[in-house]
Amino acid sequence: MEIDPRRLRILHEVARRGGVMKAAEALHLTPSAVSQQLAQLEREVGLALLDRSQRRISLTPAGRVLSAYGERIEEQLSEARDELNRFTERLSGPVTIAAFPTVIRHLLVPALRVLAERHPRIVPVIHEVYGSDALQELRLGAVDLVVTERDMSTPAPSLPSMTRHRLYDDEYRIVAPPTLDRIPADVGELADLPWVAGVPFQACGAALERLSQLHGFEPRRTHIISEFPPVLSLVAAGHGVAIVPSLALLDFPRGEVVVTGIHGVGSRRIEALTRVSRTRSGEPDPVQAVVIEVLREAAEELTERVAVLSASLEAH
C-alpha cells in the first residue's frame, strides 16, 4: 500500500475545516482538485474515507485514523520549517571557542579563514583554555565549543552533558637530538635515555607512561614540559628524547630534531565538545555545526601535510 503524504494533508484539512470547499480555500486548490486527490487516496488505501451519505461531508472511522496521521505529518513539517528558519537566522553572531595552542595554529586559523568566506556574520572568539578548565567553561556556558585532546589508548571519559565530534587523529612520533651517536631505532634503545616528558594528565604524558609500562622500563624524566615548542627546543639542544604529536612538527625548523623510525606509539584524538543540544534532532547549535564542519575540512587538509613532513624528517 503506497500512501502519498500530501493527500493525507488534504484529508486532514477537510476534517479540520469541515468540508471540501473550505479545505480547498486553505490549500489554495480548486474544490475539484481536492475531491480528485481524496478519491485517489481512497483508491490507494482501498477504503472509503469520506461519508458522502449526508448533506455535510464527514469522515468515516478509517478517514479519521488517516486524518490523525496527516495532522502528525503537518506538525513534524512545521517543526522542520521552524528548525530550518532558526538555522538560517542564527548563522550570525559570536561563537566562543576554547582550544590549545597547536590546534589554534593548525586547525582553527585555517578553519576561520573558510568560516569568514562562507559565513561572514559569524564572529569567532578564541580562548586559549584547555583541560578541565575548558570543560568547566563549557558547562557554565562561558564558551560554546571546546577543542580538546585525549590519548586514544584510554577510554573516552563519560561527559553526559556534552557531545563529542571527532576532528583528527594525530599520530605520536618519538624525536631525538641529531647529535646522538645513534638515533634510536626501537623502543629498547630508549630505556637509558633522558626524556623531555609531557605533563602526566596531558595526552603525550599518558603516551609515555603507557609506552614505558608496555616495554618494561622506567623513563628518566629529566624535564617535564607542557608546550611543544619548548619540548622540541630542549630535544634539539640535546637534553633528551620526547614523544610529540605529528602536528607539533609543523612548527619546528627542519633539521633541528630527528624523527625516529619508531612507530606504533599510538595517537591522540582531537575532538570538539559541545553542550548536549535540546533540539529534537540532537544536533549542535547551527553556528557550532558550521564551525565543526570547517574544522573537519581543515583537519582533512592537514593529513597530507603531516605525512609528507614526517617522511622528510624521519631518520633512515
PDB file of C-alpha atoms in Angstrom:
ATOM      1  CA  MET A   1       0.000   0.000   0.000  1.00  0.00           C
ATOM      2  CA  GLU A   2       1.511   3.316  -1.126  1.00  0.00           C
ATOM      3  CA  ILE A   3       0.133   6.416   0.573  1.00  0.00           C
ATOM      4  CA  ASP A   4       1.043   9.864  -0.666  1.00  0.00           C
ATOM      5  CA  PRO A   5       1.573  12.023   2.457  1.00  0.00           C
ATOM      6  CA  ARG A   6       0.409  15.101   0.529  1.00  0.00           C
ATOM      7  CA  ARG A   7      -3.026  13.540   0.235  1.00  0.00           C
ATOM      8  CA  LEU A   8      -3.061  12.891   3.972  1.00  0.00           C
ATOM      9  CA  ARG A   9      -2.583  16.605   4.456  1.00  0.00           C
ATOM     10  CA  ILE A  10      -5.564  17.307   2.229  1.00  0.00           C
ATOM     11  CA  LEU A  11      -7.665  14.820   4.161  1.00  0.00           C
ATOM     12  CA  HIS A  12      -6.653  16.448   7.427  1.00  0.00           C
ATOM     13  CA  GLU A  13      -7.613  19.894   6.104  1.00  0.00           C
ATOM     14  CA  VAL A  14     -11.051  18.599   5.069  1.00  0.00           C
ATOM     15  CA  ALA A  15     -11.560  17.221   8.576  1.00  0.00           C
ATOM     16  CA  ARG A  16     -10.273  20.386  10.223  1.00  0.00           C
ATOM     17  CA  ARG A  17     -12.184  22.842   8.011  1.00  0.00           C
ATOM     18  CA  GLY A  18     -15.371  20.806   7.906  1.00  0.00           C
ATOM     19  CA  GLY A  19     -15.682  20.385   4.169  1.00  0.00           C
ATOM     20  CA  VAL A  20     -14.083  20.323   0.736  1.00  0.00           C
ATOM     21  CA  MET A  21     -14.762  23.976  -0.138  1.00  0.00           C
ATOM     22  CA  LYS A  22     -13.052  25.420   2.939  1.00  0.00           C
ATOM     23  CA  ALA A  23     -10.173  22.945   2.693  1.00  0.00           C
ATOM     24  CA  ALA A  24      -9.644  23.920  -0.953  1.00  0.00           C
ATOM     25  CA  GLU A  25      -9.540  27.591   0.004  1.00  0.00           C
ATOM     26  CA  ALA A  26      -6.984  26.956   2.787  1.00  0.00           C
ATOM     27  CA  LEU A  27      -4.805  24.853   0.499  1.00  0.00           C
ATOM     28  CA  HIS A  28      -5.112  27.249  -2.471  1.00  0.00           C
ATOM     29  CA  LEU A  29      -6.599  24.487  -4.619  1.00  0.00           C
ATOM     30  CA  THR A  30      -9.845  24.155  -6.507  1.00  0.00           C
ATOM     31  CA  PRO A  31     -12.608  22.061  -4.904  1.00  0.00           C
ATOM     32  CA  SER A  32     -12.379  19.736  -7.894  1.00  0.00           C
ATOM     33  CA  ALA A  33      -8.659  19.159  -7.272  1.00  0.00           C
ATOM     34  CA  VAL A  34      -9.317  18.392  -3.607  1.00  0.00           C
ATOM     35  CA  SER A  35     -12.060  15.922  -4.498  1.00  0.00           C
ATOM     36  CA  GLN A  36      -9.813  14.207  -7.034  1.00  0.00           C
ATOM     37  CA  GLN A  37      -6.984  13.863  -4.514  1.00  0.00           C
ATOM     38  CA  LEU A  38      -9.326  12.387  -1.921  1.00  0.00           C
ATOM     39  CA  ALA A  39     -10.722   9.924  -4.431  1.00  0.00           C
ATOM     40  CA  GLN A  40      -7.179   8.871  -5.336  1.00  0.00           C
ATOM     41  CA  LEU A  41      -6.338   8.417  -1.645  1.00  0.00           C
ATOM     42  CA  GLU A  42      -9.386   6.175  -1.219  1.00  0.00           C
ATOM     43  CA  ARG A  43      -8.188   4.077  -4.161  1.00  0.00           C
ATOM     44  CA  GLU A  44      -4.698   3.833  -2.605  1.00  0.00           C
ATOM     45  CA  VAL A  45      -5.976   2.531   0.723  1.00  0.00           C
ATOM     46  CA  GLY A  46      -8.942   0.602  -0.633  1.00  0.00           C
ATOM     47  CA  LEU A  47     -11.354   2.127   1.873  1.00  0.00           C
ATOM     48  CA  ALA A  48     -13.989   4.843   1.938  1.00  0.00           C
ATOM     49  CA  LEU A  49     -12.599   7.809   3.849  1.00  0.00           C
ATOM     50  CA  LEU A  50     -15.500  10.258   3.409  1.00  0.00           C
ATOM     51  CA  ASP A  51     -19.099   9.663   4.373  1.00  0.00           C
ATOM     52  CA  ARG A  52     -20.995  11.239   1.487  1.00  0.00           C
ATOM     53  CA  SER A  53     -24.421   9.989   2.587  1.00  0.00           C
ATOM     54  CA  GLN A  54     -25.190  13.172   4.474  1.00  0.00           C
ATOM     55  CA  ARG A  55     -25.517  16.727   3.227  1.00  0.00           C
ATOM     56  CA  ARG A  56     -22.389  17.681   5.199  1.00  0.00           C
ATOM     57  CA  ILE A  57     -19.386  15.560   4.316  1.00  0.00           C
ATOM     58  CA  SER A  58     -17.800  13.824   7.292  1.00  0.00           C
ATOM     59  CA  LEU A  59     -15.008  11.315   7.736  1.00  0.00           C
ATOM     60  CA  THR A  60     -15.503   7.588   8.131  1.00  0.00           C
ATOM     61  CA  PRO A  61     -13.677   5.826  11.003  1.00  0.00           C
ATOM     62  CA  ALA A  62     -10.870   4.934   8.568  1.00  0.00           C
ATOM     63  CA  GLY A  63     -10.789   8.538   7.408  1.00  0.00           C
ATOM     64  CA  ARG A  64     -10.421   9.788  10.987  1.00  0.00           C
ATOM     65  CA  VAL A  65      -7.476   7.429  11.570  1.00  0.00           C
ATOM     66  CA  LEU A  66      -5.679   8.669   8.455  1.00  0.00           C
ATOM     67  CA  SER A  67      -6.546  12.273   9.227  1.00  0.00           C
ATOM     68  CA  ALA A  68      -4.795  11.925  12.610  1.00  0.00           C
ATOM     69  CA  TYR A  69      -1.643  10.757  10.817  1.00  0.00           C
ATOM     70  CA  GLY A  70      -1.960  13.693   8.453  1.00  0.00           C
ATOM     71  CA  GLU A  71      -2.056  16.001  11.480  1.00  0.00           C
ATOM     72  CA  ARG A  72       1.148  14.448  12.840  1.00  0.00           C
ATOM     73  CA  ILE A  73       2.872  14.883   9.486  1.00  0.00           C
ATOM     74  CA  GLU A  74       1.812  18.518   9.394  1.00  0.00           C
ATOM     75  CA  GLU A  75       3.169  19.066  12.905  1.00  0.00           C
ATOM     76  CA  GLN A  76       6.511  17.485  12.012  1.00  0.00           C
ATOM     77  CA  LEU A  77       6.792  19.531   8.827  1.00  0.00           C
ATOM     78  CA  SER A  78       6.053  22.658  10.845  1.00  0.00           C
ATOM     79  CA  GLU A  79       8.814  21.744  13.315  1.00  0.00           C
ATOM     80  CA  ALA A  80      11.205  21.090  10.427  1.00  0.00           C
ATOM     81  CA  ARG A  81      10.429  24.503   8.936  1.00  0.00           C
ATOM     82  CA  ASP A  82      10.947  26.155  12.318  1.00  0.00           C
ATOM     83  CA  GLU A  83      14.323  24.463  12.803  1.00  0.00           C
ATOM     84  CA  LEU A  84      15.453  25.446   9.312  1.00  0.00           C
ATOM     85  CA  ASN A  85      14.362  29.019   9.941  1.00  0.00           C
ATOM     86  CA  ARG A  86      16.302  29.073  13.204  1.00  0.00           C
ATOM     87  CA  PHE A  87      19.313  27.628  11.404  1.00  0.00           C
ATOM     88  CA  THR A  88      19.224  30.396   8.814  1.00  0.00           C
ATOM     89  CA  GLU A  89      18.567  33.148  11.321  1.00  0.00           C
ATOM     90  CA  ARG A  90      21.247  32.005  13.760  1.00  0.00           C
ATOM     91  CA  LEU A  91      24.149  31.858  11.313  1.00  0.00           C
ATOM     92  CA  SER A  92      25.353  35.120  12.777  1.00  0.00           C
ATOM     93  CA  GLY A  93      26.764  36.462  15.981  1.00  0.00           C
ATOM     94  CA  PRO A  94      29.633  35.380  18.241  1.00  0.00           C
ATOM     95  CA  VAL A  95      30.792  31.823  18.847  1.00  0.00           C
ATOM     96  CA  THR A  96      33.369  31.317  21.599  1.00  0.00           C
ATOM     97  CA  ILE A  97      35.879  28.502  21.065  1.00  0.00           C
ATOM     98  CA  ALA A  98      38.295  27.165  23.687  1.00  0.00           C
ATOM     99  CA  ALA A  99      41.401  25.436  22.351  1.00  0.00           C
ATOM    100  CA  PHE A 100      45.096  24.788  22.962  1.00  0.00           C
ATOM    101  CA  PRO A 101      47.988  26.358  21.005  1.00  0.00           C
ATOM    102  CA  THR A 102      48.755  23.616  18.450  1.00  0.00           C
ATOM    103  CA  VAL A 103      45.122  23.381  17.442  1.00  0.00           C
ATOM    104  CA  ILE A 104      44.708  27.151  17.324  1.00  0.00           C
ATOM    105  CA  ARG A 105      47.604  27.420  14.888  1.00  0.00           C
ATOM    106  CA  HIS A 106      46.979  24.434  12.636  1.00  0.00           C
ATOM    107  CA  LEU A 107      43.220  23.846  12.765  1.00  0.00           C
ATOM    108  CA  LEU A 108      41.477  26.984  13.930  1.00  0.00           C
ATOM    109  CA  VAL A 109      43.386  29.569  11.913  1.00  0.00           C
ATOM    110  CA  PRO A 110      42.805  27.791   8.545  1.00  0.00           C
ATOM    111  CA  ALA A 111      39.219  26.955   9.505  1.00  0.00           C
ATOM    112  CA  LEU A 112      38.424  30.549  10.442  1.00  0.00           C
ATOM    113  CA  ARG A 113      39.539  31.756   7.019  1.00  0.00           C
ATOM    114  CA  VAL A 114      36.965  29.448   5.424  1.00  0.00           C
ATOM    115  CA  LEU A 115      34.353  30.409   8.006  1.00  0.00           C
ATOM    116  CA  ALA A 116      34.823  34.105   7.206  1.00  0.00           C
ATOM    117  CA  GLU A 117      34.273  33.445   3.483  1.00  0.00           C
ATOM    118  CA  ARG A 118      31.170  31.306   3.918  1.00  0.00           C
ATOM    119  CA  HIS A 119      29.534  32.916   6.937  1.00  0.00           C
ATOM    120  CA  PRO A 120      30.870  36.458   7.384  1.00  0.00           C
ATOM    121  CA  ARG A 121      28.225  37.253  10.022  1.00  0.00           C
ATOM    122  CA  ILE A 122      29.621  34.655  12.432  1.00  0.00           C
ATOM    123  CA  VAL A 123      32.151  36.218  14.796  1.00  0.00           C
ATOM    124  CA  PRO A 124      34.589  33.676  16.295  1.00  0.00           C
ATOM    125  CA  VAL A 125      36.163  34.408  19.678  1.00  0.00           C
ATOM    126  CA  ILE A 126      39.135  32.216  20.631  1.00  0.00           C
ATOM    127  CA  HIS A 127      40.108  31.482  24.234  1.00  0.00           C
ATOM    128  CA  GLU A 128      43.348  29.636  24.958  1.00  0.00           C
ATOM    129  CA  VAL A 129      41.881  27.359  27.605  1.00  0.00           C
ATOM    130  CA  TYR A 130      42.184  23.578  27.770  1.00  0.00           C
ATOM    131  CA  GLY A 131      41.882  20.571  30.024  1.00  0.00           C
ATOM    132  CA  SER A 132      39.452  20.570  32.934  1.00  0.00           C
ATOM    133  CA  ASP A 133      39.268  24.377  32.908  1.00  0.00           C
ATOM    134  CA  ALA A 134      37.907  24.341  29.355  1.00  0.00           C
ATOM    135  CA  LEU A 135      35.304  21.695  30.209  1.00  0.00           C
ATOM    136  CA  GLN A 136      34.162  23.756  33.174  1.00  0.00           C
ATOM    137  CA  GLU A 137      33.838  26.826  30.943  1.00  0.00           C
ATOM    138  CA  LEU A 138      31.705  24.785  28.538  1.00  0.00           C
ATOM    139  CA  ARG A 139      29.446  23.508  31.319  1.00  0.00           C
ATOM    140  CA  LEU A 140      28.923  27.030  32.596  1.00  0.00           C
ATOM    141  CA  GLY A 141      28.187  28.412  29.140  1.00  0.00           C
ATOM    142  CA  ALA A 142      31.234  30.697  29.083  1.00  0.00           C
ATOM    143  CA  VAL A 143      32.353  29.032  25.824  1.00  0.00           C
ATOM    144  CA  ASP A 144      30.265  27.410  23.087  1.00  0.00           C
ATOM    145  CA  LEU A 145      32.724  24.816  21.828  1.00  0.00           C
ATOM    146  CA  VAL A 146      35.892  23.215  23.206  1.00  0.00           C
ATOM    147  CA  VAL A 147      38.590  21.626  21.066  1.00  0.00           C
ATOM    148  CA  THR A 148      40.360  19.085  23.236  1.00  0.00           C
ATOM    149  CA  GLU A 149      42.748  16.128  23.053  1.00  0.00           C
ATOM    150  CA  ARG A 150      42.889  12.698  24.621  1.00  0.00           C
ATOM    151  CA  ASP A 151      45.200   9.728  24.348  1.00  0.00           C
ATOM    152  CA  MET A 152      43.342   7.178  22.232  1.00  0.00           C
ATOM    153  CA  SER A 153      44.521   4.230  24.321  1.00  0.00           C
ATOM    154  CA  THR A 154      42.306   5.341  27.195  1.00  0.00           C
ATOM    155  CA  PRO A 155      38.508   5.192  27.063  1.00  0.00           C
ATOM    156  CA  ALA A 156      36.743   8.465  26.467  1.00  0.00           C
ATOM    157  CA  PRO A 157      35.566   9.853  29.810  1.00  0.00           C
ATOM    158  CA  SER A 158      31.829   9.981  30.319  1.00  0.00           C
ATOM    159  CA  LEU A 159      30.529  13.503  29.804  1.00  0.00           C
ATOM    160  CA  PRO A 160      26.718  13.196  29.899  1.00  0.00           C
ATOM    161  CA  SER A 161      26.072  16.881  29.311  1.00  0.00           C
ATOM    162  CA  MET A 162      28.342  17.090  26.256  1.00  0.00           C
ATOM    163  CA  THR A 163      28.525  15.740  22.724  1.00  0.00           C
ATOM    164  CA  ARG A 164      31.799  14.668  21.076  1.00  0.00           C
ATOM    165  CA  HIS A 165      32.674  15.470  17.461  1.00  0.00           C
ATOM    166  CA  ARG A 166      35.777  13.733  16.056  1.00  0.00           C
ATOM    167  CA  LEU A 167      38.120  16.060  14.165  1.00  0.00           C
ATOM    168  CA  TYR A 168      41.564  14.498  13.744  1.00  0.00           C
ATOM    169  CA  ASP A 169      43.710  11.575  14.895  1.00  0.00           C
ATOM    170  CA  ASP A 170      47.237  12.850  15.444  1.00  0.00           C
ATOM    171  CA  GLU A 171      49.965  10.176  15.435  1.00  0.00           C
ATOM    172  CA  TYR A 172      52.678  10.369  18.097  1.00  0.00           C
ATOM    173  CA  ARG A 173      56.312  10.412  16.978  1.00  0.00           C
ATOM    174  CA  ILE A 174      59.456   9.980  19.051  1.00  0.00           C
ATOM    175  CA  VAL A 175      62.000  12.721  18.373  1.00  0.00           C
ATOM    176  CA  ALA A 176      65.686  12.773  19.252  1.00  0.00           C
ATOM    177  CA  PRO A 177      68.607  15.212  19.067  1.00  0.00           C
ATOM    178  CA  PRO A 178      70.549  14.980  15.797  1.00  0.00           C
ATOM    179  CA  THR A 179      73.773  14.911  17.855  1.00  0.00           C
ATOM    180  CA  LEU A 180      73.100  11.455  19.332  1.00  0.00           C
ATOM    181  CA  ASP A 181      75.750   8.896  18.403  1.00  0.00           C
ATOM    182  CA  ARG A 182      72.982   6.512  17.435  1.00  0.00           C
ATOM    183  CA  ILE A 183      69.414   7.502  16.665  1.00  0.00           C
ATOM    184  CA  PRO A 184      67.086   5.011  18.420  1.00  0.00           C
ATOM    185  CA  ALA A 185      65.528   2.535  16.022  1.00  0.00           C
ATOM    186  CA  ASP A 186      63.359   0.646  18.507  1.00  0.00           C
ATOM    187  CA  VAL A 187      61.818   1.165  21.920  1.00  0.00           C
ATOM    188  CA  GLY A 188      64.511  -0.905  23.647  1.00  0.00           C
ATOM    189  CA  GLU A 189      67.082   1.754  22.830  1.00  0.00           C
ATOM    190  CA  LEU A 190      65.068   4.413  24.681  1.00  0.00           C
ATOM    191  CA  ALA A 191      65.281   2.912  28.171  1.00  0.00           C
ATOM    192  CA  ASP A 192      68.573   4.573  29.204  1.00  0.00           C
ATOM    193  CA  LEU A 193      67.996   7.949  27.537  1.00  0.00           C
ATOM    194  CA  PRO A 194      66.818  11.104  29.302  1.00  0.00           C
ATOM    195  CA  TRP A 195      63.298  12.279  28.481  1.00  0.00           C
ATOM    196  CA  VAL A 196      61.728  15.643  27.925  1.00  0.00           C
ATOM    197  CA  ALA A 197      58.397  14.373  29.191  1.00  0.00           C
ATOM    198  CA  GLY A 198      54.887  15.686  28.838  1.00  0.00           C
ATOM    199  CA  VAL A 199      52.706  16.612  31.788  1.00  0.00           C
ATOM    200  CA  PRO A 200      51.113  13.384  33.133  1.00  0.00           C
ATOM    201  CA  PHE A 201      47.494  14.449  32.639  1.00  0.00           C
ATOM    202  CA  GLN A 202      48.075  15.514  29.021  1.00  0.00           C
ATOM    203  CA  ALA A 203      47.994  13.142  26.069  1.00  0.00           C
ATOM    204  CA  CYS A 204      51.765  12.882  25.474  1.00  0.00           C
ATOM    205  CA  GLY A 205      52.403  12.331  29.175  1.00  0.00           C
ATOM    206  CA  ALA A 206      49.906   9.479  29.120  1.00  0.00           C
ATOM    207  CA  ALA A 207      51.570   8.072  25.978  1.00  0.00           C
ATOM    208  CA  LEU A 208      55.000   7.919  27.652  1.00  0.00           C
ATOM    209  CA  GLU A 209      53.533   6.210  30.713  1.00  0.00           C
ATOM    210  CA  ARG A 210      51.803   3.634  28.509  1.00  0.00           C
ATOM    211  CA  LEU A 211      54.931   3.048  26.380  1.00  0.00           C
ATOM    212  CA  SER A 212      57.172   2.502  29.417  1.00  0.00           C
ATOM    213  CA  GLN A 213      54.728   0.104  31.064  1.00  0.00           C
ATOM    214  CA  LEU A 214      54.267  -1.874  27.860  1.00  0.00           C
ATOM    215  CA  HIS A 215      58.023  -2.293  27.347  1.00  0.00           C
ATOM    216  CA  GLY A 216      59.060  -2.588  30.984  1.00  0.00           C
ATOM    217  CA  PHE A 217      61.292   0.416  31.617  1.00  0.00           C
ATOM    218  CA  GLU A 218      61.172   3.435  33.893  1.00  0.00           C
ATOM    219  CA  PRO A 219      61.701   6.629  31.852  1.00  0.00           C
ATOM    220  CA  ARG A 220      64.206   9.113  33.240  1.00  0.00           C
ATOM    221  CA  ARG A 221      62.102  12.274  33.118  1.00  0.00           C
ATOM    222  CA  THR A 222      64.776  14.955  33.085  1.00  0.00           C
ATOM    223  CA  HIS A 223      62.331  17.733  32.151  1.00  0.00           C
ATOM    224  CA  ILE A 224      58.549  17.917  32.328  1.00  0.00           C
ATOM    225  CA  ILE A 225      57.098  20.401  29.850  1.00  0.00           C
ATOM    226  CA  SER A 226      53.517  21.036  28.737  1.00  0.00           C
ATOM    227  CA  GLU A 227      54.021  23.020  25.493  1.00  0.00           C
ATOM    228  CA  PHE A 228      55.567  21.507  22.377  1.00  0.00           C
ATOM    229  CA  PRO A 229      57.860  24.354  21.180  1.00  0.00           C
ATOM    230  CA  PRO A 230      59.957  24.226  24.379  1.00  0.00           C
ATOM    231  CA  VAL A 231      59.870  20.404  24.294  1.00  0.00           C
ATOM    232  CA  LEU A 232      61.333  20.424  20.781  1.00  0.00           C
ATOM    233  CA  SER A 233      63.845  23.133  21.684  1.00  0.00           C
ATOM    234  CA  LEU A 234      65.141  21.057  24.588  1.00  0.00           C
ATOM    235  CA  VAL A 235      65.385  17.978  22.369  1.00  0.00           C
ATOM    236  CA  ALA A 236      67.220  19.982  19.692  1.00  0.00           C
ATOM    237  CA  ALA A 237      69.670  21.194  22.348  1.00  0.00           C
ATOM    238  CA  GLY A 238      70.472  17.595  23.291  1.00  0.00           C
ATOM    239  CA  HIS A 239      68.603  17.372  26.600  1.00  0.00           C
ATOM    240  CA  GLY A 240      66.662  14.216  25.823  1.00  0.00           C
ATOM    241  CA  VAL A 241      64.194  12.438  23.613  1.00  0.00           C
ATOM    242  CA  ALA A 242      60.450  13.122  23.592  1.00  0.00           C
ATOM    243  CA  ILE A 243      57.074  11.966  22.388  1.00  0.00           C
ATOM    244  CA  VAL A 244      55.303  14.671  20.400  1.00  0.00           C
ATOM    245  CA  PRO A 245      52.236  14.627  18.161  1.00  0.00           C
ATOM    246  CA  SER A 246      52.838  14.993  14.448  1.00  0.00           C
ATOM    247  CA  LEU A 247      51.169  18.407  14.380  1.00  0.00           C
ATOM    248  CA  ALA A 248      53.887  19.787  16.653  1.00  0.00           C
ATOM    249  CA  LEU A 249      56.487  19.056  13.971  1.00  0.00           C
ATOM    250  CA  LEU A 250      54.867  21.552  11.613  1.00  0.00           C
ATOM    251  CA  ASP A 251      56.036  24.364  13.906  1.00  0.00           C
ATOM    252  CA  PHE A 252      59.694  23.401  14.120  1.00  0.00           C
ATOM    253  CA  PRO A 253      62.563  24.077  11.662  1.00  0.00           C
ATOM    254  CA  ARG A 254      63.705  21.047   9.716  1.00  0.00           C
ATOM    255  CA  GLY A 255      66.992  19.561  10.821  1.00  0.00           C
ATOM    256  CA  GLU A 256      66.702  20.748  14.414  1.00  0.00           C
ATOM    257  CA  VAL A 257      65.392  17.375  15.631  1.00  0.00           C
ATOM    258  CA  VAL A 258      65.293  13.895  14.139  1.00  0.00           C
ATOM    259  CA  VAL A 259      62.030  11.969  13.913  1.00  0.00           C
ATOM    260  CA  THR A 260      62.958   8.382  14.788  1.00  0.00           C
ATOM    261  CA  GLY A 261      61.669   5.481  12.773  1.00  0.00           C
ATOM    262  CA  ILE A 262      59.841   4.098  15.797  1.00  0.00           C
ATOM    263  CA  HIS A 263      56.146   3.704  15.031  1.00  0.00           C
ATOM    264  CA  GLY A 264      53.262   2.188  16.947  1.00  0.00           C
ATOM    265  CA  VAL A 265      53.464   4.696  19.803  1.00  0.00           C
ATOM    266  CA  GLY A 266      49.789   5.500  19.351  1.00  0.00           C
ATOM    267  CA  SER A 267      47.976   8.748  18.723  1.00  0.00           C
ATOM    268  CA  ARG A 268      45.881  11.398  20.324  1.00  0.00           C
ATOM    269  CA  ARG A 269      42.368  12.206  19.220  1.00  0.00           C
ATOM    270  CA  ILE A 270      41.496  15.841  18.694  1.00  0.00           C
ATOM    271  CA  GLU A 271      37.779  16.424  19.054  1.00  0.00           C
ATOM    272  CA  ALA A 272      35.285  19.190  19.550  1.00  0.00           C
ATOM    273  CA  LEU A 273      32.915  19.151  22.503  1.00  0.00           C
ATOM    274  CA  THR A 274      29.587  20.948  22.605  1.00  0.00           C
ATOM    275  CA  ARG A 275      26.830  21.010  25.185  1.00  0.00           C
ATOM    276  CA  VAL A 276      24.054  18.487  24.553  1.00  0.00           C
ATOM    277  CA  SER A 277      21.501  20.090  22.261  1.00  0.00           C
ATOM    278  CA  ARG A 278      17.903  20.492  23.391  1.00  0.00           C
ATOM    279  CA  THR A 279      16.561  20.260  19.841  1.00  0.00           C
ATOM    280  CA  ARG A 280      14.625  17.232  18.659  1.00  0.00           C
ATOM    281  CA  SER A 281      17.395  16.336  16.225  1.00  0.00           C
ATOM    282  CA  GLY A 282      20.094  16.401  18.900  1.00  0.00           C
ATOM    283  CA  GLU A 283      22.374  18.231  16.508  1.00  0.00           C
ATOM    284  CA  PRO A 284      24.590  21.057  17.759  1.00  0.00           C
ATOM    285  CA  ASP A 285      23.532  24.678  17.542  1.00  0.00           C
ATOM    286  CA  PRO A 286      23.622  25.817  13.864  1.00  0.00           C
ATOM    287  CA  VAL A 287      26.585  28.157  14.401  1.00  0.00           C
ATOM    288  CA  GLN A 288      28.510  25.446  16.234  1.00  0.00           C
ATOM    289  CA  ALA A 289      27.649  22.979  13.461  1.00  0.00           C
ATOM    290  CA  VAL A 290      29.240  25.108  10.734  1.00  0.00           C
ATOM    291  CA  VAL A 291      32.333  25.695  12.911  1.00  0.00           C
ATOM    292  CA  ILE A 292      32.702  21.916  13.343  1.00  0.00           C
ATOM    293  CA  GLU A 293      32.278  21.476   9.595  1.00  0.00           C
ATOM    294  CA  VAL A 294      35.118  23.860   8.702  1.00  0.00           C
ATOM    295  CA  LEU A 295      37.329  22.364  11.425  1.00  0.00           C
ATOM    296  CA  ARG A 296      36.880  18.915   9.874  1.00  0.00           C
ATOM    297  CA  GLU A 297      37.783  20.291   6.460  1.00  0.00           C
ATOM    298  CA  ALA A 298      40.945  21.858   7.898  1.00  0.00           C
ATOM    299  CA  ALA A 299      41.791  18.520   9.552  1.00  0.00           C
ATOM    300  CA  GLU A 300      41.500  16.690   6.223  1.00  0.00           C
ATOM    301  CA  GLU A 301      43.940  19.110   4.617  1.00  0.00           C
ATOM    302  CA  LEU A 302      46.404  18.541   7.463  1.00  0.00           C
ATOM    303  CA  THR A 303      46.666  14.792   6.871  1.00  0.00           C
ATOM    304  CA  GLU A 304      48.751  15.029   3.702  1.00  0.00           C
ATOM    305  CA  ARG A 305      50.942  17.850   5.041  1.00  0.00           C
ATOM    306  CA  VAL A 306      51.807  15.875   8.150  1.00  0.00           C
ATOM    307  CA  ALA A 307      52.571  12.694   6.192  1.00  0.00           C
ATOM    308  CA  VAL A 308      54.972  14.499   3.840  1.00  0.00           C
ATOM    309  CA  LEU A 309      56.739  16.312   6.676  1.00  0.00           C
ATOM    310  CA  SER A 310      57.144  13.206   8.833  1.00  0.00           C
ATOM    311  CA  ALA A 311      58.642  11.285   5.925  1.00  0.00           C
ATOM    312  CA  SER A 312      61.134  14.058   5.227  1.00  0.00           C
ATOM    313  CA  LEU A 313      62.260  14.280   8.862  1.00  0.00           C
ATOM    314  CA  GLU A 314      62.406  10.585   9.683  1.00  0.00           C
ATOM    315  CA  ALA A 315      65.823   9.050  10.308  1.00  0.00           C
ATOM    316  CA  HIS A 316      66.839   6.333   7.850  1.00  0.00           C
TER     317      HIS A 316
END
